[in-house]
GROMACS .gro file of C-alpha atoms in nm:
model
  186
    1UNK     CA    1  15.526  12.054   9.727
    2UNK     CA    2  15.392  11.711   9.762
    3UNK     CA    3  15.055  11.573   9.725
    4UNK     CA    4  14.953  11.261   9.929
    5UNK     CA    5  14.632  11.138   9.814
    6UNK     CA    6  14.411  10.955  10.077
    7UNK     CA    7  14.241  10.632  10.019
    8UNK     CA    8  13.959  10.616   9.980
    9UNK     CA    9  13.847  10.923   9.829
   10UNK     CA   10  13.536  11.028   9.634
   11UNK     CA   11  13.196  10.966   9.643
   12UNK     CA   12  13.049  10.658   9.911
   13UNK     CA   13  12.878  10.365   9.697
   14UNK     CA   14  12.538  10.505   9.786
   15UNK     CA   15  12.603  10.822   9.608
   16UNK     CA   16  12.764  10.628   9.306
   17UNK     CA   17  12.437  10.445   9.284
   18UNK     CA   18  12.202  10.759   9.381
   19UNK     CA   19  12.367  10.929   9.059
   20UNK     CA   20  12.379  10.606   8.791
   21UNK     CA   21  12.015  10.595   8.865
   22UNK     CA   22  11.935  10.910   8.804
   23UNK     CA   23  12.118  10.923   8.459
   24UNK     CA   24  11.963  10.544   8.367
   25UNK     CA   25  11.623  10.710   8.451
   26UNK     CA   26  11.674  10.987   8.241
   27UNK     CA   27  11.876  10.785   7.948
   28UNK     CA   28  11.540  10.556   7.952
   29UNK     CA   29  11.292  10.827   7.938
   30UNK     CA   30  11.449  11.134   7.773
   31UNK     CA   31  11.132  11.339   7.691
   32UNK     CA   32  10.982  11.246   8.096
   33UNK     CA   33  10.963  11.513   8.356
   34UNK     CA   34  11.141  11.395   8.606
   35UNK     CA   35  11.164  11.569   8.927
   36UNK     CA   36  11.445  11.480   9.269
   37UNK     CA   37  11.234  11.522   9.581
   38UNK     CA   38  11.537  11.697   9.744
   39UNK     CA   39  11.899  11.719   9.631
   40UNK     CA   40  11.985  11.340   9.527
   41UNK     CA   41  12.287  11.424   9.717
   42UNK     CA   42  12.395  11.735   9.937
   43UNK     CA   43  12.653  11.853   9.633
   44UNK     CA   44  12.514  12.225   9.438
   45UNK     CA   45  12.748  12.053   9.139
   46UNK     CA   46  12.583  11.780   9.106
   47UNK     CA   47  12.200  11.900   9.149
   48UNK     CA   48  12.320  12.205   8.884
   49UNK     CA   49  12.439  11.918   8.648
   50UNK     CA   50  12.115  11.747   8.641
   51UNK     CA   51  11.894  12.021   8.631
   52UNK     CA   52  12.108  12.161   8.309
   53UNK     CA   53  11.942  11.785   8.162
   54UNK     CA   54  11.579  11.872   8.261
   55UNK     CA   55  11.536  11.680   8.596
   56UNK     CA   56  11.390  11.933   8.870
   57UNK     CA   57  11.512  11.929   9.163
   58UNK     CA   58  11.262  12.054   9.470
   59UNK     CA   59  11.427  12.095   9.834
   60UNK     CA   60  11.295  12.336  10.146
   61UNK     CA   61  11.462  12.280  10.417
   62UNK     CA   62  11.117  12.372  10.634
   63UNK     CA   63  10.931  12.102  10.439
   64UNK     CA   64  10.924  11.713  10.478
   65UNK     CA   65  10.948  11.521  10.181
   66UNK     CA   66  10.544  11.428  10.233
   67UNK     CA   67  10.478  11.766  10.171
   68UNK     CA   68  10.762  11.834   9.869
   69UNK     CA   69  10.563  11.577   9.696
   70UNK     CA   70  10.252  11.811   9.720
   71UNK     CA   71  10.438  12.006   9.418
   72UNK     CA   72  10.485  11.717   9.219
   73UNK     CA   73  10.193  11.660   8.948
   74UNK     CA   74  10.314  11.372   8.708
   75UNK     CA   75  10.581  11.244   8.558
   76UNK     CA   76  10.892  11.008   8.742
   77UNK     CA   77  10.993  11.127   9.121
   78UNK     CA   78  11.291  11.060   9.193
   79UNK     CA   79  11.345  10.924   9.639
   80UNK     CA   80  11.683  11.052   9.696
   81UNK     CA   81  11.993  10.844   9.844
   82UNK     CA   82  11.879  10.961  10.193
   83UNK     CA   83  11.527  10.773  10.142
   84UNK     CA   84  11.170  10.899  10.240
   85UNK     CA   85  10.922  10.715  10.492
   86UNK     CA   86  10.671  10.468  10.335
   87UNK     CA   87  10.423  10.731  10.371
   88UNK     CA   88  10.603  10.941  10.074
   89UNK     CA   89  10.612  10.590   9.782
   90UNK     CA   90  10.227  10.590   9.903
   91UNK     CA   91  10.133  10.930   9.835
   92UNK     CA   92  10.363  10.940   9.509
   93UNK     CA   93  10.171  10.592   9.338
   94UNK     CA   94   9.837  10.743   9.415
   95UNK     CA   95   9.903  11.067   9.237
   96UNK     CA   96  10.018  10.831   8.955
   97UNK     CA   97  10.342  10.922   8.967
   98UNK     CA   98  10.622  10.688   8.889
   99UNK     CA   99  10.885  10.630   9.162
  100UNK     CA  100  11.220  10.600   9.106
  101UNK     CA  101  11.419  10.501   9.481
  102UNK     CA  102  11.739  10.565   9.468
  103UNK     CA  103  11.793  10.484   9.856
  104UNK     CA  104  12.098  10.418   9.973
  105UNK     CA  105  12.206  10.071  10.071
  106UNK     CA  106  12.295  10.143  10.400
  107UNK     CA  107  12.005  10.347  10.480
  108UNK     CA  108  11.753  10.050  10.352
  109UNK     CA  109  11.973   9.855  10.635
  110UNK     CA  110  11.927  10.089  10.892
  111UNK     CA  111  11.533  10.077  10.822
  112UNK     CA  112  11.492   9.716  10.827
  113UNK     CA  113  11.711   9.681  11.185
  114UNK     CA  114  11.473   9.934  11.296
  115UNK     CA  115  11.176   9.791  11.191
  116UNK     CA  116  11.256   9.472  11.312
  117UNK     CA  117  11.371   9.579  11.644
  118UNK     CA  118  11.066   9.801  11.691
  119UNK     CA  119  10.894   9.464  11.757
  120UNK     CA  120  11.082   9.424  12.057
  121UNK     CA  121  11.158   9.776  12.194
  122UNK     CA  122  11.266  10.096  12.110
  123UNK     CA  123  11.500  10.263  11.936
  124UNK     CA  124  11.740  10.559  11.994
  125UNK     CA  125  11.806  10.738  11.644
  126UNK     CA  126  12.117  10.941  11.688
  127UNK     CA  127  12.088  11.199  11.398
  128UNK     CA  128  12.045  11.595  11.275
  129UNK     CA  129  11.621  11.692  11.281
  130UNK     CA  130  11.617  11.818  10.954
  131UNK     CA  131  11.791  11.590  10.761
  132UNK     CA  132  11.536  11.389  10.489
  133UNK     CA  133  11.699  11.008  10.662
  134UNK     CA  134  11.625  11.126  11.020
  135UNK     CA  135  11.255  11.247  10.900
  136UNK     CA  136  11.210  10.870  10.718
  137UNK     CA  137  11.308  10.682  11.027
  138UNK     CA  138  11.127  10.856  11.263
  139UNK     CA  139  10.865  10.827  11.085
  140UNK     CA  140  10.846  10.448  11.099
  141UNK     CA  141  10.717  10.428  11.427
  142UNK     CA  142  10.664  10.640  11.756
  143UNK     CA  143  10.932  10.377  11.970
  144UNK     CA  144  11.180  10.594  11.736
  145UNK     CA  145  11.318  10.819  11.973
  146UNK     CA  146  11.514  11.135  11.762
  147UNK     CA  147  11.835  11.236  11.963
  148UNK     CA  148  12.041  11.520  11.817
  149UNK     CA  149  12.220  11.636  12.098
  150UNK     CA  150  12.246  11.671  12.476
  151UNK     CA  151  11.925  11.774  12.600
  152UNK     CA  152  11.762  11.549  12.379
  153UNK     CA  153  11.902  11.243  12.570
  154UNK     CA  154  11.794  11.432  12.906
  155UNK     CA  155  11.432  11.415  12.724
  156UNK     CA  156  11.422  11.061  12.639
  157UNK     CA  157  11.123  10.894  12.825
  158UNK     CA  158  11.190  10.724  13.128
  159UNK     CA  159  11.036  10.356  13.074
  160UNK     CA  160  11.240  10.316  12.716
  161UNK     CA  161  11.224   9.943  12.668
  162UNK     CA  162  11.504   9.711  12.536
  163UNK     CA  163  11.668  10.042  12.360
  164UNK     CA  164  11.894   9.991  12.052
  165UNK     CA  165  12.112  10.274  11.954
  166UNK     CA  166  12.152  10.348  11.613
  167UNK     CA  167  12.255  10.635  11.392
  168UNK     CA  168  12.196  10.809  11.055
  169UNK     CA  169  12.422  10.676  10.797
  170UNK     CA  170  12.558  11.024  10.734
  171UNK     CA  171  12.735  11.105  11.059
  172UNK     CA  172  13.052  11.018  11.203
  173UNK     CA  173  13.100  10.839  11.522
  174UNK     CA  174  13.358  11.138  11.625
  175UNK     CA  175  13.055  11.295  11.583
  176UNK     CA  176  12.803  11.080  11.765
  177UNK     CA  177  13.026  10.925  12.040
  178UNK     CA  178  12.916  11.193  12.334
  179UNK     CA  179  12.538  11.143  12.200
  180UNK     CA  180  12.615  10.736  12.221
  181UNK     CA  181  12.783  10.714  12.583
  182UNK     CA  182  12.485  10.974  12.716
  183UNK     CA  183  12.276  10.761  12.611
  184UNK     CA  184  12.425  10.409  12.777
  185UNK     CA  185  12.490  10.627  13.083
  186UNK     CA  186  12.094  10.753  13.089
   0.00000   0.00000   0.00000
């Protein structure tokens, strides 16, 4: 038999980093409840691993992150690599919680080309409803316009202005090309 490995392989950067910070914030503050608002990454092994060190994890897949952080009552809160709106750093600092934000590089990018183009039209998010990036970058303004498939598009408002087409970091243009050329055609 022969094995061909593919390059690259393994974990993206922004799940290197979402897991390095999560072990620096527990190496720096051992005896801290510290508790993941969601799974710092969509892998059971690696949630298991750092709940078998003490750091909670809380996910429900019918709640946003706003209202995860309703079961949070002190310690460190960890923002997962997927990131959270503004609303959820807010909410966490006036509990007097610490926040820890281990957003993903890419995702941070994706927010500031949204909230810069906001300012001069709207945007077309290509990405899944549920997922915790989709609910942050929606929630940065109403000229984000969520599109997960078909009839979505067909839904889009008719007077979009100056759209830009963008995607959640997560999905694969395989994935998101019939979502991208409805779009251009609408």
């Amino acid at each position: 038999m022969n094995i061909i490995t593919v390059t690259p392989r393994g974990y993206c950067k922004g799940v290197i980093n979402a897991i390095n910070l999560v072990k620096q914030t527990r190496k720096e503050n051992p005896n801290e409840k510290i508790t993941m608002l969601g799974m710092i990454v969509h892998n059971k092994y690696v949630v298991k691993a750092f709940e078998e060190i003490g750091i909670k994890c809380i996910d429900a897949k019918n709640k946003t992150r706003l209202e995860l952080l309703d079961e949070v009552d002190s310690g460190i809160v960890i923002i997962t690599a997927h990131g959270a709106s503004e609303e959820v750093t807010i909410k966490a600092k006036e509990k007097g919680l610490k926040v820890v934000d281990a957003t993903c590089i890419d995702v941070i990018k994706t927010h500031k080309i949204v909230k810069e183009h906001i300012k001069h039209g709207d945007v077309i998010y290509i990405g899944k409803k549920t997922h915790p990036e989709a609910e942050a970058i929606v929630s940065i303004s109403n000229k984000v316009h969520l599109i997960s498939n078909l009839d979505d598009v067909d839904n889009l408002p008719k007077d979009l202005f100056n759209p830009l087409i963008t995607n959640q970091t997560t999905m694969s243009l395989y994935n998101i090309e019939i979502l991208i050329n409805a779009c251009l055609l609408k």
